PDB file of C-alpha atoms in Angstrom:
ATOM      1  CA  UNK B 190     113.386  86.259 -70.539  1.00 72.00           C
ATOM      2  CA  UNK B 191     110.675  87.381 -68.078  1.00 77.00           C
ATOM      3  CA  UNK B 192     111.428  86.537 -64.453  1.00 78.00           C
ATOM      4  CA  UNK B 193     109.114  84.075 -62.737  1.00 81.00           C
ATOM      5  CA  UNK B 194     108.970  86.300 -59.635  1.00 87.00           C
ATOM      6  CA  UNK B 195     110.247  89.536 -58.137  1.00 87.00           C
ATOM      7  CA  UNK B 196     113.201  89.175 -55.767  1.00 89.00           C
ATOM      8  CA  UNK B 197     114.404  91.598 -53.120  1.00 91.00           C
ATOM      9  CA  UNK B 198     118.042  92.715 -53.202  1.00 92.00           C
ATOM     10  CA  UNK B 199     118.949  92.757 -49.500  1.00 94.00           C
ATOM     11  CA  UNK B 200     121.024  89.593 -49.742  1.00 96.00           C
ATOM     12  CA  UNK B 201     123.019  90.963 -52.684  1.00 97.00           C
ATOM     13  CA  UNK B 202     123.483  94.264 -50.845  1.00 96.00           C
ATOM     14  CA  UNK B 203     125.036  92.329 -47.973  1.00 98.00           C
ATOM     15  CA  UNK B 204     127.402  90.760 -50.501  1.00 98.00           C
ATOM     16  CA  UNK B 205     128.475  94.199 -51.723  1.00 97.00           C
ATOM     17  CA  UNK B 206     129.131  95.261 -48.139  1.00 98.00           C
ATOM     18  CA  UNK B 207     131.189  92.090 -47.634  1.00 98.00           C
ATOM     19  CA  UNK B 208     133.270  92.857 -50.722  1.00 98.00           C
ATOM     20  CA  UNK B 209     133.854  96.407 -49.507  1.00 97.00           C
ATOM     21  CA  UNK B 210     134.938  95.163 -46.074  1.00 97.00           C
ATOM     22  CA  UNK B 211     137.197  92.310 -47.205  1.00 97.00           C
ATOM     23  CA  UNK B 212     138.343  93.180 -50.742  1.00 97.00           C
ATOM     24  CA  UNK B 213     137.543  96.868 -51.364  1.00 97.00           C
ATOM     25  CA  UNK B 214     139.414  97.019 -54.676  1.00 96.00           C
ATOM     26  CA  UNK B 215     136.679  94.854 -56.204  1.00 96.00           C
ATOM     27  CA  UNK B 216     133.582  96.717 -54.973  1.00 93.00           C
ATOM     28  CA  UNK B 217     132.716  98.382 -58.294  1.00 93.00           C
ATOM     29  CA  UNK B 218     133.351  95.233 -60.307  1.00 94.00           C
ATOM     30  CA  UNK B 219     131.221  93.189 -57.908  1.00 97.00           C
ATOM     31  CA  UNK B 220     128.315  95.622 -58.135  1.00 96.00           C
ATOM     32  CA  UNK B 221     128.556  95.612 -61.918  1.00 95.00           C
ATOM     33  CA  UNK B 222     128.567  91.797 -62.018  1.00 95.00           C
ATOM     34  CA  UNK B 223     125.415  91.664 -59.901  1.00 96.00           C
ATOM     35  CA  UNK B 224     123.714  94.280 -62.084  1.00 94.00           C
ATOM     36  CA  UNK B 225     124.441  92.280 -65.232  1.00 94.00           C
ATOM     37  CA  UNK B 226     123.251  89.093 -63.530  1.00 94.00           C
ATOM     38  CA  UNK B 227     119.862  90.457 -62.537  1.00 92.00           C
ATOM     39  CA  UNK B 228     119.125  92.596 -65.591  1.00 90.00           C
ATOM     40  CA  UNK B 229     120.634  90.445 -68.344  1.00 91.00           C
ATOM     41  CA  UNK B 230     120.749  86.884 -67.029  1.00 89.00           C
ATOM     42  CA  UNK B 231     117.607  86.465 -64.922  1.00 89.00           C
ATOM     43  CA  UNK B 232     119.397  86.018 -61.587  1.00 93.00           C
ATOM     44  CA  UNK B 233     117.366  86.160 -58.381  1.00 94.00           C
ATOM     45  CA  UNK B 234     119.330  88.301 -55.952  1.00 94.00           C
ATOM     46  CA  UNK B 235     117.798  86.666 -52.880  1.00 95.00           C
ATOM     47  CA  UNK B 236     119.407  83.323 -53.778  1.00 95.00           C
ATOM     48  CA  UNK B 237     122.954  82.801 -52.546  1.00 97.00           C
ATOM     49  CA  UNK B 238     123.866  80.503 -55.435  1.00 97.00           C
ATOM     50  CA  UNK B 239     122.882  83.183 -57.965  1.00 96.00           C
ATOM     51  CA  UNK B 240     124.891  85.804 -56.092  1.00 98.00           C
ATOM     52  CA  UNK B 241     127.920  83.538 -55.955  1.00 97.00           C
ATOM     53  CA  UNK B 242     127.642  82.663 -59.645  1.00 97.00           C
ATOM     54  CA  UNK B 243     127.514  86.361 -60.554  1.00 96.00           C
ATOM     55  CA  UNK B 244     130.504  87.272 -58.389  1.00 97.00           C
ATOM     56  CA  UNK B 245     132.501  84.416 -59.895  1.00 96.00           C
ATOM     57  CA  UNK B 246     132.731  86.533 -63.068  1.00 92.00           C
ATOM     58  CA  UNK B 247     134.937  89.076 -61.246  1.00 93.00           C
ATOM     59  CA  UNK B 248     138.580  88.102 -61.889  1.00 90.00           C
ATOM     60  CA  UNK B 249     140.609  87.913 -58.682  1.00 94.00           C
ATOM     61  CA  UNK B 250     137.666  88.179 -56.272  1.00 96.00           C
ATOM     62  CA  UNK B 251     137.640  85.600 -53.453  1.00 98.00           C
ATOM     63  CA  UNK B 252     133.960  84.688 -53.703  1.00 98.00           C
ATOM     64  CA  UNK B 253     134.123  82.104 -50.915  1.00 97.00           C
ATOM     65  CA  UNK B 254     135.259  84.760 -48.447  1.00 97.00           C
ATOM     66  CA  UNK B 255     132.480  87.096 -49.537  1.00 98.00           C
ATOM     67  CA  UNK B 256     129.752  84.486 -49.215  1.00 98.00           C
ATOM     68  CA  UNK B 257     131.024  83.445 -45.785  1.00 97.00           C
ATOM     69  CA  UNK B 258     130.514  87.045 -44.581  1.00 97.00           C
ATOM     70  CA  UNK B 259     126.828  87.361 -45.505  1.00 96.00           C
ATOM     71  CA  UNK B 260     125.571  86.352 -42.048  1.00 96.00           C
ATOM     72  CA  UNK B 261     128.488  87.755 -40.057  1.00 97.00           C
ATOM     73  CA  UNK B 262     127.255  90.174 -37.318  1.00 98.00           C
ATOM     74  CA  UNK B 263     129.763  92.885 -38.250  1.00 98.00           C
ATOM     75  CA  UNK B 264     128.768  92.641 -41.894  1.00 98.00           C
ATOM     76  CA  UNK B 265     125.104  92.850 -40.922  1.00 98.00           C
ATOM     77  CA  UNK B 266     125.754  95.957 -38.826  1.00 98.00           C
ATOM     78  CA  UNK B 267     127.549  97.637 -41.732  1.00 98.00           C
ATOM     79  CA  UNK B 268     124.687  96.712 -44.074  1.00 98.00           C
ATOM     80  CA  UNK B 269     122.084  98.118 -41.683  1.00 97.00           C
ATOM     81  CA  UNK B 270     124.098 101.364 -41.464  1.00 97.00           C
ATOM     82  CA  UNK B 271     124.073 101.664 -45.256  1.00 95.00           C
ATOM     83  CA  UNK B 272     120.376 100.824 -45.410  1.00 95.00           C
ATOM     84  CA  UNK B 273     119.551 103.531 -42.872  1.00 95.00           C
ATOM     85  CA  UNK B 274     121.660 106.113 -44.720  1.00 94.00           C
ATOM     86  CA  UNK B 275     119.852 105.305 -47.970  1.00 94.00           C
ATOM     87  CA  UNK B 276     116.610 106.285 -46.233  1.00 95.00           C
ATOM     88  CA  UNK B 277     117.597 109.885 -45.444  1.00 95.00           C
ATOM     89  CA  UNK B 278     116.469 111.511 -48.698  1.00 96.00           C
ATOM     90  CA  UNK B 279     113.695 113.632 -47.172  1.00 97.00           C
ATOM     91  CA  UNK B 280     114.352 117.298 -48.005  1.00 96.00           C
ATOM     92  CA  UNK B 281     117.300 116.448 -50.259  1.00 95.00           C
ATOM     93  CA  UNK B 282     117.823 117.615 -53.860  1.00 95.00           C
ATOM     94  CA  UNK B 283     116.742 114.126 -54.938  1.00 96.00           C
ATOM     95  CA  UNK B 284     113.471 114.572 -53.065  1.00 96.00           C
ATOM     96  CA  UNK B 285     113.015 118.085 -54.489  1.00 96.00           C
ATOM     97  CA  UNK B 286     113.309 116.734 -58.044  1.00 95.00           C
ATOM     98  CA  UNK B 287     110.719 114.049 -57.392  1.00 95.00           C
ATOM     99  CA  UNK B 288     113.326 111.320 -57.924  1.00 96.00           C
ATOM    100  CA  UNK B 289     113.217 109.749 -54.458  1.00 96.00           C
ATOM    101  CA  UNK B 290     111.377 106.578 -53.489  1.00 94.00           C
ATOM    102  CA  UNK B 291     109.313 105.621 -50.440  1.00 93.00           C
ATOM    103  CA  UNK B 292     109.689 102.822 -47.933  1.00 88.00           C
ATOM    104  CA  UNK B 293     106.466 103.091 -46.006  1.00 91.00           C
ATOM    105  CA  UNK B 294     106.515 106.662 -44.703  1.00 93.00           C
ATOM    106  CA  UNK B 295     110.293 106.986 -45.127  1.00 95.00           C
ATOM    107  CA  UNK B 296     111.701 108.890 -48.110  1.00 97.00           C
ATOM    108  CA  UNK B 297     114.656 106.972 -49.529  1.00 96.00           C
ATOM    109  CA  UNK B 298     117.161 107.439 -52.335  1.00 96.00           C
ATOM    110  CA  UNK B 299     116.137 105.503 -55.436  1.00 92.00           C
ATOM    111  CA  UNK B 300     118.588 102.888 -56.689  1.00 86.00           C
ATOM    112  CA  UNK B 301     120.290 104.924 -59.475  1.00 90.00           C
ATOM    113  CA  UNK B 302     120.958 107.892 -57.158  1.00 95.00           C
ATOM    114  CA  UNK B 303     124.575 108.983 -56.756  1.00 94.00           C
ATOM    115  CA  UNK B 304     126.076 111.129 -54.003  1.00 93.00           C
ATOM    116  CA  UNK B 305     129.614 112.398 -54.546  1.00 94.00           C
ATOM    117  CA  UNK B 306     131.879 113.899 -51.884  1.00 91.00           C
ATOM    118  CA  UNK B 307     135.247 115.632 -51.907  1.00 90.00           C
ATOM    119  CA  UNK B 308     138.051 115.467 -49.343  1.00 88.00           C
ATOM    120  CA  UNK B 309     136.529 118.371 -47.397  1.00 91.00           C
ATOM    121  CA  UNK B 310     133.235 116.560 -46.957  1.00 90.00           C
ATOM    122  CA  UNK B 311     131.281 118.685 -49.429  1.00 92.00           C
ATOM    123  CA  UNK B 312     128.637 116.576 -51.163  1.00 92.00           C
ATOM    124  CA  UNK B 313     126.663 116.851 -54.375  1.00 95.00           C
ATOM    125  CA  UNK B 314     124.021 114.407 -55.521  1.00 96.00           C
ATOM    126  CA  UNK B 315     122.205 113.325 -58.654  1.00 96.00           C
ATOM    127  CA  UNK B 316     118.993 111.558 -57.760  1.00 96.00           C
ATOM    128  CA  UNK B 317     117.422 108.871 -59.890  1.00 95.00           C
ATOM    129  CA  UNK B 318     118.290 108.587 -63.548  1.00 92.00           C
ATOM    130  CA  UNK B 319     120.088 111.662 -64.901  1.00 92.00           C
ATOM    131  CA  UNK B 320     121.778 112.603 -68.139  1.00 87.00           C
ATOM    132  CA  UNK B 321     125.534 112.198 -68.472  1.00 85.00           C
ATOM    133  CA  UNK B 322     125.810 116.001 -68.456  1.00 87.00           C
ATOM    134  CA  UNK B 323     124.384 116.113 -64.920  1.00 91.00           C
ATOM    135  CA  UNK B 324     127.137 113.862 -63.562  1.00 92.00           C
ATOM    136  CA  UNK B 325     129.720 115.862 -65.526  1.00 91.00           C
ATOM    137  CA  UNK B 326     128.602 119.060 -63.792  1.00 93.00           C
ATOM    138  CA  UNK B 327     128.832 117.458 -60.343  1.00 95.00           C
ATOM    139  CA  UNK B 328     132.369 116.180 -60.920  1.00 94.00           C
ATOM    140  CA  UNK B 329     133.531 119.507 -62.379  1.00 93.00           C
ATOM    141  CA  UNK B 330     132.205 121.384 -59.345  1.00 94.00           C
ATOM    142  CA  UNK B 331     133.826 119.035 -56.841  1.00 93.00           C
ATOM    143  CA  UNK B 332     137.235 119.042 -58.547  1.00 92.00           C
ATOM    144  CA  UNK B 333     137.799 121.501 -61.413  1.00 92.00           C
ATOM    145  CA  UNK B 334     141.465 120.443 -61.599  1.00 93.00           C
ATOM    146  CA  UNK B 335     140.655 117.025 -63.072  1.00 92.00           C
ATOM    147  CA  UNK B 336     141.908 116.599 -66.617  1.00 89.00           C
ATOM    148  CA  UNK B 337     139.252 115.862 -69.200  1.00 84.00           C
ATOM    149  CA  UNK B 338     140.054 113.080 -71.641  1.00 87.00           C
ATOM    150  CA  UNK B 339     138.484 113.266 -75.069  1.00 87.00           C
ATOM    151  CA  UNK B 340     137.167 110.121 -76.724  1.00 89.00           C
ATOM    152  CA  UNK B 341     139.916 108.518 -78.850  1.00 90.00           C
ATOM    153  CA  UNK B 342     139.599 108.001 -82.583  1.00 90.00           C
ATOM    154  CA  UNK B 343     140.586 104.361 -82.112  1.00 93.00           C
ATOM    155  CA  UNK B 344     137.818 102.652 -80.127  1.00 95.00           C
ATOM    156  CA  UNK B 345     140.266  99.985 -78.972  1.00 95.00           C
ATOM    157  CA  UNK B 346     142.030 102.644 -76.880  1.00 95.00           C
ATOM    158  CA  UNK B 347     138.684 103.282 -75.217  1.00 94.00           C
ATOM    159  CA  UNK B 348     138.198  99.595 -74.414  1.00 96.00           C
ATOM    160  CA  UNK B 349     141.749  99.343 -73.098  1.00 95.00           C
ATOM    161  CA  UNK B 350     141.030 102.154 -70.620  1.00 93.00           C
ATOM    162  CA  UNK B 351     138.211 100.168 -68.969  1.00 91.00           C
ATOM    163  CA  UNK B 352     139.428  96.689 -68.088  1.00 84.00           C
ATOM    164  CA  UNK B 353     136.001  95.738 -66.710  1.00 87.00           C
ATOM    165  CA  UNK B 354     134.587  95.969 -70.229  1.00 92.00           C
ATOM    166  CA  UNK B 355     132.028  98.311 -71.778  1.00 96.00           C
ATOM    167  CA  UNK B 356     128.576  97.685 -73.166  1.00 96.00           C
ATOM    168  CA  UNK B 357     127.711  98.976 -76.629  1.00 96.00           C
ATOM    169  CA  UNK B 358     125.551 101.703 -75.095  1.00 95.00           C
ATOM    170  CA  UNK B 359     128.406 102.833 -72.851  1.00 95.00           C
ATOM    171  CA  UNK B 360     130.789 103.044 -75.815  1.00 96.00           C
ATOM    172  CA  UNK B 361     128.206 105.061 -77.755  1.00 96.00           C
ATOM    173  CA  UNK B 362     127.719 107.419 -74.804  1.00 92.00           C
ATOM    174  CA  UNK B 363     131.450 108.080 -74.465  1.00 92.00           C
ATOM    175  CA  UNK B 364     131.836 108.667 -78.211  1.00 94.00           C
ATOM    176  CA  UNK B 365     128.885 111.079 -78.400  1.00 92.00           C
ATOM    177  CA  UNK B 366     129.749 114.781 -78.824  1.00 89.00           C
ATOM    178  CA  UNK B 367     128.875 117.182 -75.974  1.00 82.00           C
ATOM    179  CA  UNK B 368     125.075 117.388 -75.619  1.00 81.00           C
ATOM    180  CA  UNK B 369     124.790 114.990 -78.561  1.00 87.00           C
ATOM    181  CA  UNK B 370     122.743 111.811 -78.604  1.00 91.00           C
ATOM    182  CA  UNK B 371     124.638 108.487 -78.481  1.00 93.00           C
ATOM    183  CA  UNK B 372     124.708 106.686 -81.837  1.00 96.00           C
ATOM    184  CA  UNK B 373     124.441 103.048 -80.780  1.00 96.00           C
ATOM    185  CA  UNK B 374     124.400 101.688 -84.344  1.00 96.00           C
ATOM    186  CA  UNK B 375     127.635 103.503 -85.228  1.00 96.00           C
ATOM    187  CA  UNK B 376     129.286 102.326 -82.019  1.00 97.00           C
ATOM    188  CA  UNK B 377     128.254  98.733 -82.707  1.00 96.00           C
ATOM    189  CA  UNK B 378     129.590  98.925 -86.270  1.00 96.00           C
ATOM    190  CA  UNK B 379     132.938 100.225 -85.035  1.00 97.00           C
ATOM    191  CA  UNK B 380     133.138  97.556 -82.352  1.00 97.00           C
ATOM    192  CA  UNK B 381     132.271  94.784 -84.795  1.00 96.00           C
ATOM    193  CA  UNK B 382     134.981  96.062 -87.150  1.00 96.00           C
ATOM    194  CA  UNK B 383     137.496  95.871 -84.294  1.00 96.00           C
ATOM    195  CA  UNK B 384     136.380  92.346 -83.491  1.00 96.00           C
ATOM    196  CA  UNK B 385     136.787  91.388 -87.152  1.00 96.00           C
ATOM    197  CA  UNK B 386     140.376  92.636 -86.980  1.00 96.00           C
ATOM    198  CA  UNK B 387     140.993  90.604 -83.840  1.00 96.00           C
ATOM    199  CA  UNK B 388     141.429  93.764 -81.754  1.00 96.00           C
ATOM    200  CA  UNK B 389     138.297  93.453 -79.605  1.00 97.00           C
ATOM    201  CA  UNK B 390     136.436  90.617 -77.933  1.00 96.00           C
ATOM    202  CA  UNK B 391     132.688  90.444 -77.299  1.00 95.00           C
ATOM    203  CA  UNK B 392     131.001  88.567 -74.470  1.00 92.00           C
ATOM    204  CA  UNK B 393     127.279  88.002 -75.221  1.00 92.00           C
ATOM    205  CA  UNK B 394     125.172  89.753 -72.589  1.00 90.00           C
ATOM    206  CA  UNK B 395     121.422  90.238 -72.613  1.00 88.00           C
ATOM    207  CA  UNK B 396     120.399  91.343 -76.092  1.00 87.00           C
ATOM    208  CA  UNK B 397     123.840  92.712 -76.927  1.00 91.00           C
ATOM    209  CA  UNK B 398     127.318  92.271 -75.508  1.00 92.00           C
ATOM    210  CA  UNK B 399     130.157  93.381 -73.251  1.00 94.00           C
ATOM    211  CA  UNK B 400     133.291  94.484 -75.120  1.00 96.00           C
ATOM    212  CA  UNK B 401     136.946  94.325 -74.102  1.00 95.00           C
ATOM    213  CA  UNK B 402     140.201  95.038 -75.877  1.00 95.00           C
ATOM    214  CA  UNK B 403     141.615  91.801 -77.293  1.00 91.00           C
TER     215      UNK B 403
END
């Protein structure tokens, strides 16, 4: 449903910093929970109760500890450091591609931007929204020794490999052949067949669902 107002994300960003500082194993899951909450469930990320409700969907995360850190001075300092770093995109590849944003006169990285680094400190970045192939190239350049895993014939094996669950679009993207377009309808049919066999479970989310191995 349409939101009744636009909400800033600074409060939720502080929550992510708190997760990283107190329970780093959950940082990706926490970010994903907040993304689903705002894009699929109408959450307002400047409201603490909405942030807490979203984080409560992360199994094992101590939400009370996270929420207690939001106004902690050390957490605030770490958040401000991240915020400043996100506003250093001037002259970067992201800026060169026209995929940066602006905060007043400051050129910042747009929200979907990703910067990857290896153990030697070498960095590569993909600014804004990019194709899956762009991220694949970055990873291959940073570590060509990584083993590539082909998509399995049995979609349940795919779900089992991602315990945080996959959306239908994500399943379709993984199943797509190199440089091929994702076939969302085929992916949904295969997932529904698995669910009918009792081998997959679907959690309604937005206009579709989040799938896990049963």
